[in-house]
PDB file of C-alpha atoms in Angstrom:
ATOM      1  CA  MET A   1       6.167 -49.949  31.139  1.00  0.00           C
ATOM      2  CA  LYS A   2       2.786 -50.796  29.660  1.00  0.00           C
ATOM      3  CA  ALA A   3       1.665 -47.176  30.100  1.00  0.00           C
ATOM      4  CA  SER A   4       4.731 -45.783  28.340  1.00  0.00           C
ATOM      5  CA  LEU A   5       4.340 -48.244  25.447  1.00  0.00           C
ATOM      6  CA  LEU A   6       0.720 -47.192  25.172  1.00  0.00           C
ATOM      7  CA  ILE A   7       1.708 -43.524  25.124  1.00  0.00           C
ATOM      8  CA  LEU A   8       4.393 -44.229  22.510  1.00  0.00           C
ATOM      9  CA  GLY A   9       1.766 -46.064  20.443  1.00  0.00           C
ATOM     10  CA  ILE A  10      -0.613 -43.135  20.624  1.00  0.00           C
ATOM     11  CA  MET A  11       2.170 -40.713  19.703  1.00  0.00           C
ATOM     12  CA  ILE A  12       3.162 -42.759  16.658  1.00  0.00           C
ATOM     13  CA  THR A  13      -0.456 -43.136  15.572  1.00  0.00           C
ATOM     14  CA  ASN A  14      -1.147 -39.441  15.958  1.00  0.00           C
ATOM     15  CA  SER A  15       2.037 -38.545  14.176  1.00  0.00           C
ATOM     16  CA  ALA A  16       1.267 -40.795  11.190  1.00  0.00           C
ATOM     17  CA  TYR A  17      -2.278 -39.446  11.103  1.00  0.00           C
ATOM     18  CA  SER A  18      -1.079 -35.853  11.208  1.00  0.00           C
ATOM     19  CA  GLN A  19       1.536 -36.339   8.531  1.00  0.00           C
ATOM     20  CA  GLU A  20      -0.907 -38.053   6.225  1.00  0.00           C
ATOM     21  CA  ASN A  21      -3.491 -35.361   6.829  1.00  0.00           C
ATOM     22  CA  THR A  22      -0.928 -32.636   6.291  1.00  0.00           C
ATOM     23  CA  ALA A  23      -0.017 -34.131   2.919  1.00  0.00           C
ATOM     24  CA  ILE A  24      -3.682 -34.419   1.908  1.00  0.00           C
ATOM     25  CA  SER A  25      -4.361 -30.896   3.225  1.00  0.00           C
ATOM     26  CA  LYS A  26      -1.569 -29.387   1.179  1.00  0.00           C
ATOM     27  CA  GLU A  27      -2.674 -31.198  -1.955  1.00  0.00           C
ATOM     28  CA  ILE A  28      -6.350 -30.251  -1.562  1.00  0.00           C
ATOM     29  CA  ILE A  29      -5.644 -26.595  -0.755  1.00  0.00           C
ATOM     30  CA  ALA A  30      -3.284 -26.347  -3.732  1.00  0.00           C
ATOM     31  CA  LEU A  31      -5.924 -27.819  -6.070  1.00  0.00           C
ATOM     32  CA  GLU A  32      -8.531 -25.376  -4.759  1.00  0.00           C
ATOM     33  CA  LYS A  33      -6.258 -22.323  -5.053  1.00  0.00           C
ATOM     34  CA  THR A  34      -5.300 -23.182  -8.609  1.00  0.00           C
ATOM     35  CA  ALA A  35      -8.958 -23.527  -9.646  1.00  0.00           C
ATOM     36  CA  LEU A  36      -9.920 -20.363  -7.751  1.00  0.00           C
ATOM     37  CA  GLU A  37      -7.162 -18.269  -9.341  1.00  0.00           C
ATOM     38  CA  ARG A  38      -8.242 -19.406 -12.794  1.00  0.00           C
ATOM     39  CA  TRP A  39     -11.877 -18.576 -11.910  1.00  0.00           C
ATOM     40  CA  ASN A  40     -10.826 -15.102 -10.690  1.00  0.00           C
ATOM     41  CA  HIS A  41      -9.495 -14.381 -14.168  1.00  0.00           C
ATOM     42  CA  GLY A  42     -12.611 -15.612 -15.943  1.00  0.00           C
ATOM     43  CA  ASP A  43     -11.358 -19.130 -16.705  1.00  0.00           C
ATOM     44  CA  LEU A  44     -14.135 -21.451 -15.511  1.00  0.00           C
ATOM     45  CA  LYS A  45     -12.409 -24.640 -16.618  1.00  0.00           C
ATOM     46  CA  GLY A  46     -10.180 -24.795 -13.556  1.00  0.00           C
ATOM     47  CA  TYR A  47     -13.214 -25.724 -11.493  1.00  0.00           C
ATOM     48  CA  LEU A  48     -15.095 -27.577 -14.225  1.00  0.00           C
ATOM     49  CA  GLU A  49     -12.129 -29.915 -14.730  1.00  0.00           C
ATOM     50  CA  LEU A  50     -11.925 -30.507 -10.987  1.00  0.00           C
ATOM     51  CA  TYR A  51     -15.613 -31.380 -10.572  1.00  0.00           C
ATOM     52  CA  ALA A  52     -16.737 -35.013 -10.540  1.00  0.00           C
ATOM     53  CA  GLU A  53     -19.553 -36.096 -12.854  1.00  0.00           C
ATOM     54  CA  ASP A  54     -21.888 -36.503  -9.880  1.00  0.00           C
ATOM     55  CA  ILE A  55     -21.097 -33.189  -8.183  1.00  0.00           C
ATOM     56  CA  VAL A  56     -23.830 -31.564  -6.108  1.00  0.00           C
ATOM     57  CA  TYR A  57     -23.737 -27.771  -5.857  1.00  0.00           C
ATOM     58  CA  PHE A  58     -25.168 -24.827  -3.890  1.00  0.00           C
ATOM     59  CA  ASP A  59     -24.651 -21.091  -4.337  1.00  0.00           C
ATOM     60  CA  PRO A  60     -26.771 -18.070  -3.265  1.00  0.00           C
ATOM     61  CA  MET A  61     -28.157 -17.508  -6.778  1.00  0.00           C
ATOM     62  CA  ILE A  62     -29.926 -20.836  -7.329  1.00  0.00           C
ATOM     63  CA  ASP A  63     -33.322 -22.057  -6.176  1.00  0.00           C
ATOM     64  CA  LYS A  64     -32.368 -25.580  -5.235  1.00  0.00           C
ATOM     65  CA  ARG A  65     -29.302 -27.832  -5.075  1.00  0.00           C
ATOM     66  CA  MET A  66     -27.931 -28.407  -8.573  1.00  0.00           C
ATOM     67  CA  ASP A  67     -26.959 -32.006  -9.396  1.00  0.00           C
ATOM     68  CA  GLY A  68     -24.402 -33.168 -11.941  1.00  0.00           C
ATOM     69  CA  LEU A  69     -21.551 -31.734 -13.974  1.00  0.00           C
ATOM     70  CA  LYS A  70     -23.665 -31.375 -17.095  1.00  0.00           C
ATOM     71  CA  LYS A  71     -26.126 -28.948 -15.493  1.00  0.00           C
ATOM     72  CA  LEU A  72     -23.366 -27.072 -13.708  1.00  0.00           C
ATOM     73  CA  THR A  73     -21.385 -26.625 -16.933  1.00  0.00           C
ATOM     74  CA  GLU A  74     -24.498 -25.162 -18.550  1.00  0.00           C
ATOM     75  CA  TYR A  75     -25.101 -22.881 -15.556  1.00  0.00           C
ATOM     76  CA  TYR A  76     -21.498 -21.617 -15.550  1.00  0.00           C
ATOM     77  CA  LYS A  77     -21.698 -20.416 -19.174  1.00  0.00           C
ATOM     78  CA  GLN A  78     -23.233 -17.105 -18.028  1.00  0.00           C
ATOM     79  CA  PHE A  79     -20.049 -16.310 -16.060  1.00  0.00           C
ATOM     80  CA  GLU A  80     -17.670 -16.940 -18.982  1.00  0.00           C
ATOM     81  CA  GLY A  81     -15.440 -13.897 -19.399  1.00  0.00           C
ATOM     82  CA  LYS A  82     -17.484 -11.872 -16.895  1.00  0.00           C
ATOM     83  CA  ILE A  83     -15.335 -12.338 -13.823  1.00  0.00           C
ATOM     84  CA  ASN A  84     -12.448 -10.117 -12.896  1.00  0.00           C
ATOM     85  CA  ILE A  85     -11.434 -10.610  -9.288  1.00  0.00           C
ATOM     86  CA  THR A  86      -8.351  -8.463  -8.718  1.00  0.00           C
ATOM     87  CA  GLU A  87      -7.560  -9.575  -5.166  1.00  0.00           C
ATOM     88  CA  TYR A  88      -8.560 -12.484  -2.996  1.00  0.00           C
ATOM     89  CA  GLU A  89      -7.853 -13.818   0.443  1.00  0.00           C
ATOM     90  CA  MET A  90      -8.505 -17.457   1.335  1.00  0.00           C
ATOM     91  CA  ILE A  91      -8.958 -17.262   5.100  1.00  0.00           C
ATOM     92  CA  ASP A  92      -7.923 -20.121   7.360  1.00  0.00           C
ATOM     93  CA  PRO A  93      -8.436 -23.076   4.993  1.00  0.00           C
ATOM     94  CA  ARG A  94      -8.917 -26.333   6.879  1.00  0.00           C
ATOM     95  CA  VAL A  95      -9.009 -29.907   5.616  1.00  0.00           C
ATOM     96  CA  GLN A  96     -10.568 -32.840   7.501  1.00  0.00           C
ATOM     97  CA  ALA A  97      -9.756 -36.064   5.702  1.00  0.00           C
ATOM     98  CA  VAL A  98      -9.771 -39.813   5.480  1.00  0.00           C
ATOM     99  CA  ASP A  99      -7.758 -41.694   2.838  1.00  0.00           C
ATOM    100  CA  ASN A 100     -10.147 -41.177  -0.061  1.00  0.00           C
ATOM    101  CA  MET A 101     -12.440 -38.330   1.007  1.00  0.00           C
ATOM    102  CA  ALA A 102     -11.781 -34.865   2.416  1.00  0.00           C
ATOM    103  CA  VAL A 103     -13.681 -31.727   3.316  1.00  0.00           C
ATOM    104  CA  LEU A 104     -12.081 -28.323   2.788  1.00  0.00           C
ATOM    105  CA  THR A 105     -13.655 -25.274   4.459  1.00  0.00           C
ATOM    106  CA  PHE A 106     -12.585 -21.650   4.320  1.00  0.00           C
ATOM    107  CA  ASN A 107     -13.791 -18.068   4.226  1.00  0.00           C
ATOM    108  CA  LEU A 108     -12.987 -16.035   1.152  1.00  0.00           C
ATOM    109  CA  ASN A 109     -12.780 -12.322   0.475  1.00  0.00           C
ATOM    110  CA  SER A 110     -12.908 -11.481  -3.223  1.00  0.00           C
ATOM    111  CA  VAL A 111     -12.384  -7.968  -4.549  1.00  0.00           C
ATOM    112  CA  GLU A 112     -14.099  -7.078  -7.824  1.00  0.00           C
ATOM    113  CA  GLY A 113     -14.163  -3.393  -8.758  1.00  0.00           C
ATOM    114  CA  ASN A 114     -14.997  -1.469  -5.581  1.00  0.00           C
ATOM    115  CA  GLN A 115     -16.862  -4.376  -4.026  1.00  0.00           C
ATOM    116  CA  VAL A 116     -15.601  -6.924  -1.523  1.00  0.00           C
ATOM    117  CA  TYR A 117     -17.545 -10.177  -1.572  1.00  0.00           C
ATOM    118  CA  ARG A 118     -17.343 -12.246   1.607  1.00  0.00           C
ATOM    119  CA  TRP A 119     -17.940 -15.958   1.206  1.00  0.00           C
ATOM    120  CA  ASN A 120     -18.302 -19.146   3.213  1.00  0.00           C
ATOM    121  CA  CYS A 121     -17.148 -22.208   1.296  1.00  0.00           C
ATOM    122  CA  THR A 122     -17.334 -25.971   1.770  1.00  0.00           C
ATOM    123  CA  GLU A 123     -15.752 -28.278  -0.795  1.00  0.00           C
ATOM    124  CA  VAL A 124     -15.905 -32.069  -0.486  1.00  0.00           C
ATOM    125  CA  TYR A 125     -13.258 -33.976  -2.425  1.00  0.00           C
ATOM    126  CA  MET A 126     -13.289 -37.690  -3.227  1.00  0.00           C
ATOM    127  CA  LYS A 127     -10.638 -39.796  -4.959  1.00  0.00           C
ATOM    128  CA  ASN A 128     -11.883 -41.196  -8.258  1.00  0.00           C
ATOM    129  CA  SER A 129     -11.018 -44.562  -9.827  1.00  0.00           C
ATOM    130  CA  GLU A 130      -7.802 -43.039 -11.230  1.00  0.00           C
ATOM    131  CA  ASN A 131      -6.752 -41.960  -7.721  1.00  0.00           C
ATOM    132  CA  LYS A 132      -7.284 -38.291  -8.530  1.00  0.00           C
ATOM    133  CA  TRP A 133      -9.062 -35.895  -6.157  1.00  0.00           C
ATOM    134  CA  LYS A 134     -12.317 -34.550  -7.582  1.00  0.00           C
ATOM    135  CA  ILE A 135     -14.885 -32.215  -6.022  1.00  0.00           C
ATOM    136  CA  ILE A 136     -18.181 -34.033  -5.349  1.00  0.00           C
ATOM    137  CA  GLN A 137     -19.884 -31.246  -3.373  1.00  0.00           C
ATOM    138  CA  THR A 138     -19.570 -27.438  -3.453  1.00  0.00           C
ATOM    139  CA  HIS A 139     -21.412 -25.033  -1.165  1.00  0.00           C
ATOM    140  CA  TRP A 140     -20.847 -21.274  -1.578  1.00  0.00           C
ATOM    141  CA  SER A 141     -22.779 -18.824   0.599  1.00  0.00           C
ATOM    142  CA  PHE A 142     -22.491 -15.165   1.527  1.00  0.00           C
ATOM    143  CA  VAL A 143     -21.260 -14.203   4.981  1.00  0.00           C
ATOM    144  CA  LYS A 144     -24.186 -12.513   6.813  1.00  0.00           C
ATOM    145  CA  PRO A 145     -26.191 -11.831   3.640  1.00  0.00           C
ATOM    146  CA  ASP A 146     -28.927  -9.861   5.448  1.00  0.00           C
ATOM    147  CA  LEU A 147     -26.372  -7.314   6.596  1.00  0.00           C
ATOM    148  CA  ASN A 148     -24.789  -6.677   3.182  1.00  0.00           C
TER     149      ASN A 148
ATOM    150  CA  MET B   1     -16.592 -64.851 -22.527  1.00  0.00           C
ATOM    151  CA  LYS B   2     -14.052 -62.445 -21.096  1.00  0.00           C
ATOM    152  CA  ALA B   3     -16.328 -59.525 -21.906  1.00  0.00           C
ATOM    153  CA  SER B   4     -19.327 -61.114 -20.184  1.00  0.00           C
ATOM    154  CA  LEU B   5     -17.214 -61.930 -17.108  1.00  0.00           C
ATOM    155  CA  LEU B   6     -16.029 -58.342 -17.064  1.00  0.00           C
ATOM    156  CA  ILE B   7     -19.602 -57.069 -17.304  1.00  0.00           C
ATOM    157  CA  LEU B   8     -20.678 -59.443 -14.533  1.00  0.00           C
ATOM    158  CA  GLY B   9     -17.779 -58.173 -12.416  1.00  0.00           C
ATOM    159  CA  ILE B  10     -18.812 -54.585 -12.962  1.00  0.00           C
ATOM    160  CA  MET B  11     -22.423 -55.401 -12.129  1.00  0.00           C
ATOM    161  CA  ILE B  12     -21.427 -57.119  -8.883  1.00  0.00           C
ATOM    162  CA  THR B  13     -19.116 -54.263  -7.939  1.00  0.00           C
ATOM    163  CA  ASN B  14     -21.747 -51.641  -8.669  1.00  0.00           C
ATOM    164  CA  SER B  15     -24.377 -53.610  -6.850  1.00  0.00           C
ATOM    165  CA  ALA B  16     -22.217 -53.964  -3.725  1.00  0.00           C
ATOM    166  CA  TYR B  17     -21.332 -50.282  -3.899  1.00  0.00           C
ATOM    167  CA  SER B  18     -24.993 -49.275  -4.270  1.00  0.00           C
ATOM    168  CA  GLN B  19     -26.198 -51.488  -1.445  1.00  0.00           C
ATOM    169  CA  GLU B  20     -23.497 -50.239   0.890  1.00  0.00           C
ATOM    170  CA  ASN B  21     -24.246 -46.652  -0.032  1.00  0.00           C
ATOM    171  CA  THR B  22     -27.949 -47.214   0.381  1.00  0.00           C
ATOM    172  CA  ALA B  23     -27.389 -48.546   3.882  1.00  0.00           C
ATOM    173  CA  ILE B  24     -25.138 -45.611   4.770  1.00  0.00           C
ATOM    174  CA  SER B  25     -27.594 -43.163   3.163  1.00  0.00           C
ATOM    175  CA  LYS B  26     -30.508 -44.464   5.201  1.00  0.00           C
ATOM    176  CA  GLU B  27     -28.516 -44.336   8.404  1.00  0.00           C
ATOM    177  CA  ILE B  28     -27.206 -40.790   7.799  1.00  0.00           C
ATOM    178  CA  ILE B  29     -30.582 -39.374   6.736  1.00  0.00           C
ATOM    179  CA  ALA B  30     -32.250 -40.956   9.784  1.00  0.00           C
ATOM    180  CA  LEU B  31     -29.644 -39.423  12.115  1.00  0.00           C
ATOM    181  CA  GLU B  32     -30.134 -36.008  10.516  1.00  0.00           C
ATOM    182  CA  LYS B  33     -33.936 -36.137  10.660  1.00  0.00           C
ATOM    183  CA  THR B  34     -33.922 -37.122  14.305  1.00  0.00           C
ATOM    184  CA  ALA B  35     -31.609 -34.226  15.211  1.00  0.00           C
ATOM    185  CA  LEU B  36     -33.599 -31.807  13.037  1.00  0.00           C
ATOM    186  CA  GLU B  37     -36.942 -32.775  14.563  1.00  0.00           C
ATOM    187  CA  ARG B  38     -35.538 -32.277  18.052  1.00  0.00           C
ATOM    188  CA  TRP B  39     -34.147 -28.881  16.959  1.00  0.00           C
ATOM    189  CA  ASN B  40     -37.547 -27.889  15.518  1.00  0.00           C
ATOM    190  CA  HIS B  41     -39.039 -28.297  18.989  1.00  0.00           C
ATOM    191  CA  GLY B  42     -36.343 -26.271  20.706  1.00  0.00           C
ATOM    192  CA  ASP B  43     -34.163 -29.215  21.798  1.00  0.00           C
ATOM    193  CA  LEU B  44     -30.633 -28.324  20.676  1.00  0.00           C
ATOM    194  CA  LYS B  45     -29.023 -31.453  22.112  1.00  0.00           C
ATOM    195  CA  GLY B  46     -30.017 -33.623  19.151  1.00  0.00           C
ATOM    196  CA  TYR B  47     -27.461 -31.793  17.041  1.00  0.00           C
ATOM    197  CA  LEU B  48     -24.993 -31.080  19.842  1.00  0.00           C
ATOM    198  CA  GLU B  49     -24.764 -34.786  20.648  1.00  0.00           C
ATOM    199  CA  LEU B  50     -24.232 -35.600  16.974  1.00  0.00           C
ATOM    200  CA  TYR B  51     -21.418 -33.086  16.468  1.00  0.00           C
ATOM    201  CA  ALA B  52     -17.786 -34.202  16.685  1.00  0.00           C
ATOM    202  CA  GLU B  53     -15.406 -32.312  18.966  1.00  0.00           C
ATOM    203  CA  ASP B  54     -13.615 -30.849  15.939  1.00  0.00           C
ATOM    204  CA  ILE B  55     -16.730 -29.767  14.014  1.00  0.00           C
ATOM    205  CA  VAL B  56     -16.448 -26.768  11.709  1.00  0.00           C
ATOM    206  CA  TYR B  57     -19.611 -24.735  11.163  1.00  0.00           C
ATOM    207  CA  PHE B  58     -21.144 -22.057   8.900  1.00  0.00           C
ATOM    208  CA  ASP B  59     -24.529 -20.339   9.090  1.00  0.00           C
ATOM    209  CA  PRO B  60     -25.779 -16.989   7.689  1.00  0.00           C
ATOM    210  CA  MET B  61     -25.591 -15.250  11.080  1.00  0.00           C
ATOM    211  CA  ILE B  62     -21.890 -15.621  11.822  1.00  0.00           C
ATOM    212  CA  ASP B  63     -18.895 -13.602  10.631  1.00  0.00           C
ATOM    213  CA  LYS B  64     -16.520 -16.455   9.996  1.00  0.00           C
ATOM    214  CA  ARG B  65     -16.371 -20.254  10.151  1.00  0.00           C
ATOM    215  CA  MET B  66     -16.813 -21.424  13.737  1.00  0.00           C
ATOM    216  CA  ASP B  67     -14.433 -24.171  14.881  1.00  0.00           C
ATOM    217  CA  GLY B  68     -15.022 -26.727  17.604  1.00  0.00           C
ATOM    218  CA  LEU B  69     -17.907 -28.110  19.641  1.00  0.00           C
ATOM    219  CA  LYS B  70     -17.122 -25.919  22.647  1.00  0.00           C
ATOM    220  CA  LYS B  71     -17.672 -22.658  20.748  1.00  0.00           C
ATOM    221  CA  LEU B  72     -20.706 -24.022  18.934  1.00  0.00           C
ATOM    222  CA  THR B  73     -22.337 -25.157  22.204  1.00  0.00           C
ATOM    223  CA  GLU B  74     -21.837 -21.638  23.578  1.00  0.00           C
ATOM    224  CA  TYR B  75     -23.256 -20.104  20.373  1.00  0.00           C
ATOM    225  CA  TYR B  76     -26.329 -22.356  20.412  1.00  0.00           C
ATOM    226  CA  LYS B  77     -27.358 -21.226  23.923  1.00  0.00           C
ATOM    227  CA  GLN B  78     -29.176 -18.199  22.446  1.00  0.00           C
ATOM    228  CA  PHE B  79     -31.544 -20.540  20.566  1.00  0.00           C
ATOM    229  CA  GLU B  80     -32.494 -22.597  23.622  1.00  0.00           C
ATOM    230  CA  GLY B  81     -36.295 -22.697  23.888  1.00  0.00           C
ATOM    231  CA  LYS B  82     -36.696 -20.069  21.155  1.00  0.00           C
ATOM    232  CA  ILE B  83     -37.384 -22.364  18.214  1.00  0.00           C
ATOM    233  CA  ASN B  84     -40.822 -23.555  17.254  1.00  0.00           C
ATOM    234  CA  ILE B  85     -40.839 -24.980  13.733  1.00  0.00           C
ATOM    235  CA  THR B  86     -44.323 -26.336  13.124  1.00  0.00           C
ATOM    236  CA  GLU B  87     -43.710 -27.891   9.699  1.00  0.00           C
ATOM    237  CA  TYR B  88     -40.650 -28.881   7.734  1.00  0.00           C
ATOM    238  CA  GLU B  89     -39.810 -30.479   4.438  1.00  0.00           C
ATOM    239  CA  MET B  90     -36.408 -32.065   3.821  1.00  0.00           C
ATOM    240  CA  ILE B  91     -36.161 -31.882   0.029  1.00  0.00           C
ATOM    241  CA  ASP B  92     -34.291 -34.505  -1.960  1.00  0.00           C
ATOM    242  CA  PRO B  93     -31.675 -35.568   0.603  1.00  0.00           C
ATOM    243  CA  ARG B  94     -28.639 -37.156  -1.029  1.00  0.00           C
ATOM    244  CA  VAL B  95     -25.688 -38.971   0.512  1.00  0.00           C
ATOM    245  CA  GLN B  96     -22.314 -39.468  -1.185  1.00  0.00           C
ATOM    246  CA  ALA B  97     -20.196 -41.805   0.883  1.00  0.00           C
ATOM    247  CA  VAL B  98     -17.105 -43.896   1.384  1.00  0.00           C
ATOM    248  CA  ASP B  99     -16.819 -46.396   4.268  1.00  0.00           C
ATOM    249  CA  ASN B 100     -15.997 -43.917   7.003  1.00  0.00           C
ATOM    250  CA  MET B 101     -17.007 -40.514   5.629  1.00  0.00           C
ATOM    251  CA  ALA B 102     -20.173 -39.221   3.983  1.00  0.00           C
ATOM    252  CA  VAL B 103     -21.643 -35.962   2.762  1.00  0.00           C
ATOM    253  CA  LEU B 104     -25.370 -35.329   3.084  1.00  0.00           C
ATOM    254  CA  THR B 105     -26.937 -32.456   1.116  1.00  0.00           C
ATOM    255  CA  PHE B 106     -30.531 -31.282   1.002  1.00  0.00           C
ATOM    256  CA  ASN B 107     -32.803 -28.280   0.762  1.00  0.00           C
ATOM    257  CA  LEU B 108     -35.058 -27.565   3.697  1.00  0.00           C
ATOM    258  CA  ASN B 109     -38.260 -25.591   4.094  1.00  0.00           C
ATOM    259  CA  SER B 110     -39.031 -24.715   7.714  1.00  0.00           C
ATOM    260  CA  VAL B 111     -42.270 -23.074   8.771  1.00  0.00           C
ATOM    261  CA  GLU B 112     -42.173 -20.901  11.889  1.00  0.00           C
ATOM    262  CA  GLY B 113     -45.211 -18.707  12.530  1.00  0.00           C
ATOM    263  CA  ASN B 114     -46.193 -17.186   9.190  1.00  0.00           C
ATOM    264  CA  GLN B 115     -42.676 -17.395   7.793  1.00  0.00           C
ATOM    265  CA  VAL B 116     -41.196 -20.077   5.536  1.00  0.00           C
ATOM    266  CA  TYR B 117     -37.421 -20.298   5.775  1.00  0.00           C
ATOM    267  CA  ARG B 118     -35.704 -21.870   2.781  1.00  0.00           C
ATOM    268  CA  TRP B 119     -32.317 -23.428   3.433  1.00  0.00           C
ATOM    269  CA  ASN B 120     -29.411 -25.083   1.670  1.00  0.00           C
ATOM    270  CA  CYS B 121     -27.615 -27.601   3.870  1.00  0.00           C
ATOM    271  CA  THR B 122     -24.394 -29.602   3.683  1.00  0.00           C
ATOM    272  CA  GLU B 123     -23.479 -31.992   6.486  1.00  0.00           C
ATOM    273  CA  VAL B 124     -20.264 -34.026   6.470  1.00  0.00           C
ATOM    274  CA  TYR B 125     -20.274 -37.118   8.668  1.00  0.00           C
ATOM    275  CA  MET B 126     -17.225 -39.114   9.753  1.00  0.00           C
ATOM    276  CA  LYS B 127     -17.069 -42.346  11.762  1.00  0.00           C
ATOM    277  CA  ASN B 128     -15.348 -41.846  15.105  1.00  0.00           C
ATOM    278  CA  SER B 129     -13.118 -44.327  16.946  1.00  0.00           C
ATOM    279  CA  GLU B 130     -16.250 -46.012  18.376  1.00  0.00           C
ATOM    280  CA  ASN B 131     -17.591 -46.543  14.845  1.00  0.00           C
ATOM    281  CA  LYS B 132     -20.345 -43.959  15.327  1.00  0.00           C
ATOM    282  CA  TRP B 133     -21.211 -41.351  12.711  1.00  0.00           C
ATOM    283  CA  LYS B 134     -20.536 -37.807  13.891  1.00  0.00           C
ATOM    284  CA  ILE B 135     -20.952 -34.511  12.046  1.00  0.00           C
ATOM    285  CA  ILE B 136     -17.571 -32.863  11.393  1.00  0.00           C
ATOM    286  CA  GLN B 137     -18.827 -30.066   9.137  1.00  0.00           C
ATOM    287  CA  THR B 138     -22.129 -28.171   8.917  1.00  0.00           C
ATOM    288  CA  HIS B 139     -22.991 -25.480   6.365  1.00  0.00           C
ATOM    289  CA  TRP B 140     -26.407 -23.795   6.511  1.00  0.00           C
ATOM    290  CA  SER B 141     -27.246 -21.004   4.056  1.00  0.00           C
ATOM    291  CA  PHE B 142     -30.387 -19.250   2.865  1.00  0.00           C
ATOM    292  CA  VAL B 143     -31.729 -19.992  -0.616  1.00  0.00           C
ATOM    293  CA  LYS B 144     -31.380 -16.777  -2.682  1.00  0.00           C
ATOM    294  CA  PRO B 145     -30.944 -14.495   0.344  1.00  0.00           C
ATOM    295  CA  ASP B 146     -30.960 -11.276  -1.711  1.00  0.00           C
ATOM    296  CA  LEU B 147     -34.443 -12.075  -2.986  1.00  0.00           C
ATOM    297  CA  ASN B 148     -36.043 -12.688   0.424  1.00  0.00           C
TER     298      ASN B 148
END
């Protein structure tokens, strides 16, 4: 009897955990896809509006981690109107989450002209004081850059 | 009077937040350094013991995100006894945290033989059921790989 109650308890706990995580996963992935699709058409504000003030950022073009929305906004200006991704595939997005923080990871193939760019991506989201998810950390890197 | 109480409230809140984050930051950075120093001398278990079962992982040598400690343990076998980092510099480590989840980011210079390897790193830590910090996401990438 005790064992079956324990098992029931674990099942309920796991189920609640899964459902909550599924809801957070769906929300986070939807936010990311919306920002990414805007980016693909040269609209940088999808991401800029999703970034927290204290975002930290890596990509393969910068020397060192970039800190803060102000610097990142300045850095992004060079890409304004210069992006035209015609196809993309977000591969196997996965969200690991607690109530107020979540990490989204995925691979991304982006097609621009005749080139396919293959990316690794890690986004960390945190809920802000208005209960809205904001990105506090972004890490973009190329898949196997030495072999490109 | 109300305004000064409000300001006091904000100061106390910020102070508590900062102290808590400072404590978490110190703990996370210490865990990372210990694992990294073991890795630098060819001991892979520092990281393997710190990884959660459901870790997700990126580095510049793999085709796609790697999921789970079992696969990562298998993958790491090739590095066993083959690493000899004689100097390293963890540059500007920063931790953004809530109670049970934290993201650590830093740049890393590792010296092996005559070569300096320059890395970007993002580690996401989560507290497990035993209240111990475990890494649930790792992302290593080269700084400006096309320029190496």
